[in-house]
């Protein structure tokens, strides 16, 4: 079941971090008041996508888990979770807790058209970046607690890289030209487009090694293209490696093998 909680509404419980007052009536003890306050459920944290960025392309739905952890003397029952991103990005869902201390739900996002859907979910480029997590947790005894901004995560546009090293084969000591292109998902047009002005590492792995070493760093052109010349010393693989940005995921090209002849 999907619900959309009204902002600011708190059900039967406390707001995490809010100052609270307790009126003790005639005959009530301070100890009893303290015990009552301790009975409110507590939200201790949230984990999104097992701690990894959520990276979305232009053709497939991406599903990821969100786990809220906490405690209550009666055990946790259920949780509502809202994900809020830049420029009005918003997802919400709820789930019953799988234990008295953890509640896991799965979100599905996409950046491609969903014609015919009753509730299409469609990301825009402006939604990429840091998202925050709000949660409302219910305990088995009827108490609830609202925890705003209990965590953050990154929702990013997918990136892709190509590479070509030429000529091949090549004589030892000669120059080769390594080209490529960095593109990223455009969630507004449902296509991949060149990513301009990005620093990308050129890396080399000798034929008899499993380790790549950075040889140079090149900035992409205004269309995302890359090009540089390197000296051919020995047989091996050349690739481009992009570390990612605040809005875009990382990408590595598959190594292009160059045969260097004496």
Coordinates of C-alpha atoms in Angstrom, one line a residue:
X1 CA 0.0 0.0 0.0
X2 CA 1.3 3.5 -0.9
X3 CA 0.3 6.4 1.2
X4 CA 1.2 10.1 0.9
X5 CA 1.5 11.6 4.4
X6 CA 0.5 15.2 4.8
X7 CA 3.6 17.2 5.7
X8 CA 3.8 18.1 9.3
X9 CA 1.2 15.6 10.6
X10 CA 2.4 13.5 13.5
X11 CA 0.4 10.5 14.6
X12 CA 0.1 9.5 18.3
X13 CA 3.8 10.2 19.1
X14 CA 6.8 12.3 19.4
X15 CA 8.9 14.3 16.9
X16 CA 12.5 13.3 17.0
X17 CA 14.6 16.2 18.2
X18 CA 11.6 18.3 19.4
X19 CA 11.4 19.7 22.9
X20 CA 8.6 18.0 24.9
X21 CA 6.9 18.8 28.2
X22 CA 5.0 16.5 30.5
X23 CA 2.3 17.5 32.9
X24 CA 2.2 15.2 36.0
X25 CA -1.2 15.1 37.6
X26 CA -2.1 14.7 41.3
X27 CA -0.8 11.4 42.7
X28 CA 1.4 10.7 39.7
X29 CA 5.1 10.2 40.3
X30 CA 8.1 11.7 38.4
X31 CA 9.3 8.2 37.9
X32 CA 6.1 7.2 36.2
X33 CA 6.4 10.2 33.9
X34 CA 10.0 9.2 33.1
X35 CA 8.9 5.7 32.2
X36 CA 6.2 7.0 29.9
X37 CA 8.6 9.2 28.1
X38 CA 11.0 6.3 27.6
X39 CA 8.2 4.2 25.9
X40 CA 8.2 6.4 22.8
X41 CA 9.7 4.6 19.8
X42 CA 13.2 5.7 18.7
X43 CA 14.6 5.9 15.1
X44 CA 18.3 5.2 15.1
X45 CA 19.1 5.5 11.4
X46 CA 18.3 4.6 7.8
X47 CA 20.3 2.8 5.1
X48 CA 19.5 3.4 1.4
X49 CA 20.6 1.0 -1.3
X50 CA 23.0 -0.8 1.1
X51 CA 25.0 2.4 1.3
X52 CA 25.5 2.8 -2.4
X53 CA 24.5 5.6 -4.8
X54 CA 21.3 5.0 -6.8
X55 CA 22.2 5.3 -10.4
X56 CA 19.5 5.5 -13.1
X57 CA 19.8 5.3 -16.9
X58 CA 17.0 5.9 -19.5
X59 CA 15.6 2.5 -20.3
X60 CA 15.1 0.4 -17.1
X61 CA 13.4 0.8 -13.7
X62 CA 15.8 0.8 -10.8
X63 CA 14.7 -0.7 -7.5
X64 CA 16.5 -0.3 -4.2
X65 CA 15.8 -1.0 -0.5
X66 CA 15.5 1.5 2.2
X67 CA 15.8 0.1 5.8
X68 CA 14.8 2.1 8.8
X69 CA 16.2 0.9 12.1
X70 CA 15.0 1.8 15.6
X71 CA 13.5 0.4 18.8
X72 CA 10.5 0.4 21.1
X73 CA 9.7 -1.5 24.2
X74 CA 6.7 -3.1 22.3
X75 CA 8.7 -3.5 19.0
X76 CA 8.3 -1.6 15.8
X77 CA 5.3 -2.4 13.7
X78 CA 5.4 -0.3 10.4
X79 CA 7.1 2.7 8.8
X80 CA 6.2 5.3 6.2
X81 CA 9.2 6.7 4.3
X82 CA 9.4 9.8 2.1
X83 CA 12.3 10.5 -0.2
X84 CA 12.8 14.1 -1.1
X85 CA 15.1 15.4 -3.7
X86 CA 16.1 18.6 -5.6
X87 CA 13.5 20.6 -7.5
X88 CA 10.5 18.7 -6.0
X89 CA 11.7 15.2 -6.4
X90 CA 9.5 13.0 -4.2
X91 CA 8.8 9.3 -3.6
X92 CA 6.8 7.7 -0.8
X93 CA 5.8 4.2 0.4
X94 CA 5.3 2.2 3.6
X95 CA 5.9 -1.3 4.8
X96 CA 5.3 -3.6 7.8
X97 CA 8.5 -4.1 9.8
X98 CA 10.3 -7.5 9.4
X99 CA 11.5 -7.3 13.0
X100 CA 11.0 -5.3 16.1
X101 CA 14.0 -3.1 15.2
X102 CA 14.0 -2.9 11.4
X103 CA 11.6 -1.9 8.6
X104 CA 12.6 -2.4 5.0
X105 CA 10.7 -1.2 1.9
X106 CA 11.6 -1.2 -1.8
X107 CA 11.4 1.9 -4.0
X108 CA 11.3 1.8 -7.8
X109 CA 12.4 4.8 -9.9
X110 CA 12.8 5.5 -13.5
X111 CA 13.7 8.1 -16.1
X112 CA 11.8 6.8 -19.1
X113 CA 8.2 7.4 -20.2
X114 CA 5.5 5.2 -18.8
X115 CA 2.6 5.6 -21.1
X116 CA -0.7 4.1 -19.8
X117 CA 0.5 4.0 -16.2
X118 CA -1.9 5.2 -13.5
X119 CA 0.9 6.9 -11.6
X120 CA 3.9 7.3 -13.9
X121 CA 7.2 8.1 -12.0
X122 CA 9.4 10.2 -14.2
X123 CA 12.7 11.7 -13.1
X124 CA 14.0 15.0 -14.6
X125 CA 17.6 16.1 -14.9
X126 CA 17.0 18.7 -12.1
X127 CA 16.2 15.9 -9.7
X128 CA 19.7 14.4 -9.7
X129 CA 21.8 15.0 -6.6
X130 CA 21.5 14.6 -2.8
X131 CA 18.1 13.3 -1.5
X132 CA 16.9 13.3 2.1
X133 CA 14.9 10.7 4.0
X134 CA 11.9 11.4 6.3
X135 CA 10.2 8.5 8.2
X136 CA 7.2 8.0 10.4
X137 CA 7.5 4.8 12.5
X138 CA 4.6 3.1 14.3
X139 CA 5.2 0.8 17.3
X140 CA 3.0 -2.2 18.3
X141 CA 1.6 -0.4 21.3
X142 CA 0.2 2.4 19.1
X143 CA 2.9 5.0 19.7
X144 CA 4.5 6.7 16.7
X145 CA 7.5 8.9 16.1
X146 CA 8.3 11.2 13.1
X147 CA 12.0 11.5 12.2
X148 CA 12.6 14.2 9.5
X149 CA 16.0 14.2 7.6
X150 CA 17.1 11.0 9.2
X151 CA 19.5 10.3 6.4
X152 CA 20.6 11.3 2.9
X153 CA 21.7 9.5 -0.3
X154 CA 22.7 10.3 -3.9
X155 CA 20.5 9.7 -6.9
X156 CA 22.6 10.1 -10.0
X157 CA 22.4 10.0 -13.8
X158 CA 24.2 6.9 -15.3
X159 CA 27.3 7.5 -17.4
X160 CA 29.1 5.6 -20.2
X161 CA 32.6 5.7 -21.6
X162 CA 34.1 4.4 -24.9
X163 CA 37.8 4.1 -25.9
X164 CA 39.8 3.5 -29.0
X165 CA 43.6 3.3 -29.2
X166 CA 45.2 3.4 -32.7
X167 CA 47.0 2.5 -34.7
X168 CA 47.3 -1.2 -33.7
X169 CA 49.6 -3.0 -34.0
X170 CA 52.2 -0.3 -33.5
X171 CA 56.0 -0.2 -33.5
X172 CA 57.7 0.2 -30.1
X173 CA 58.4 3.9 -29.4
X174 CA 55.8 5.2 -31.8
X175 CA 52.9 7.4 -30.8
X176 CA 49.4 6.1 -30.5
X177 CA 46.2 8.2 -30.2
X178 CA 43.7 7.3 -27.6
X179 CA 40.2 8.6 -28.1
X180 CA 36.8 8.2 -26.4
X181 CA 33.6 9.8 -25.4
X182 CA 31.9 10.4 -22.0
X183 CA 28.1 10.5 -22.1
X184 CA 25.5 10.5 -19.4
X185 CA 21.8 9.8 -19.2
X186 CA 19.6 12.8 -20.1
X187 CA 16.4 12.2 -18.0
X188 CA 14.6 15.0 -19.9
X189 CA 15.1 13.6 -23.4
X190 CA 15.5 9.9 -22.6
X191 CA 18.8 9.8 -24.5
X192 CA 22.5 9.7 -23.6
X193 CA 24.4 13.0 -24.4
X194 CA 28.0 14.2 -24.1
X195 CA 29.2 15.3 -20.7
X196 CA 31.4 18.4 -21.2
X197 CA 34.2 19.8 -19.0
X198 CA 34.8 16.6 -17.0
X199 CA 38.3 15.4 -15.9
X200 CA 38.8 11.8 -17.1
X201 CA 41.8 9.6 -16.4
X202 CA 43.6 7.7 -19.1
X203 CA 44.9 4.4 -17.7
X204 CA 47.2 1.6 -18.9
X205 CA 47.4 -2.1 -17.9
X206 CA 50.4 -4.2 -19.1
X207 CA 49.5 -7.4 -20.8
X208 CA 50.9 -9.5 -17.9
X209 CA 49.3 -7.4 -15.2
X210 CA 45.9 -7.0 -13.6
X211 CA 46.5 -3.4 -12.4
X212 CA 45.7 -0.2 -14.2
X213 CA 47.9 2.9 -13.7
X214 CA 46.9 6.4 -14.5
X215 CA 49.0 7.9 -17.3
X216 CA 47.2 11.2 -18.0
X217 CA 44.1 13.2 -17.1
X218 CA 42.1 14.8 -20.0
X219 CA 39.1 17.1 -19.9
X220 CA 36.2 16.3 -22.1
X221 CA 35.2 18.6 -25.0
X222 CA 31.9 20.4 -25.2
X223 CA 30.5 17.3 -26.8
X224 CA 32.1 14.9 -24.3
X225 CA 34.9 13.6 -26.5
X226 CA 38.4 12.7 -25.3
X227 CA 41.7 12.5 -27.2
X228 CA 45.4 12.4 -26.3
X229 CA 48.7 10.9 -27.6
X230 CA 50.9 8.5 -25.7
X231 CA 54.1 6.7 -26.4
X232 CA 53.8 2.9 -27.1
X233 CA 56.2 1.1 -24.9
X234 CA 54.8 -2.4 -24.4
X235 CA 51.7 -4.6 -25.1
X236 CA 48.7 -3.8 -23.0
X237 CA 45.3 -2.3 -22.5
X238 CA 44.2 1.3 -22.5
X239 CA 41.0 2.7 -20.9
X240 CA 39.3 5.9 -19.8
X241 CA 38.1 6.1 -16.2
X242 CA 35.6 8.7 -14.9
X243 CA 35.2 9.0 -11.1
X244 CA 31.7 10.5 -11.3
X245 CA 30.3 13.8 -10.0
X246 CA 27.6 15.0 -7.6
X247 CA 24.9 14.3 -10.1
X248 CA 26.4 11.6 -12.3
X249 CA 27.7 8.1 -11.6
X250 CA 31.2 6.7 -12.4
X251 CA 32.1 5.0 -15.7
X252 CA 35.0 2.9 -17.0
X253 CA 35.6 1.9 -20.6
X254 CA 36.6 -1.7 -21.4
X255 CA 40.3 -1.9 -22.0
X256 CA 41.4 -1.6 -25.7
X257 CA 44.4 -3.9 -26.4
X258 CA 47.4 -2.6 -28.3
X259 CA 50.0 -4.9 -29.7
X260 CA 53.4 -3.2 -29.5
X261 CA 56.0 -4.8 -31.9
X262 CA 59.8 -4.4 -31.8

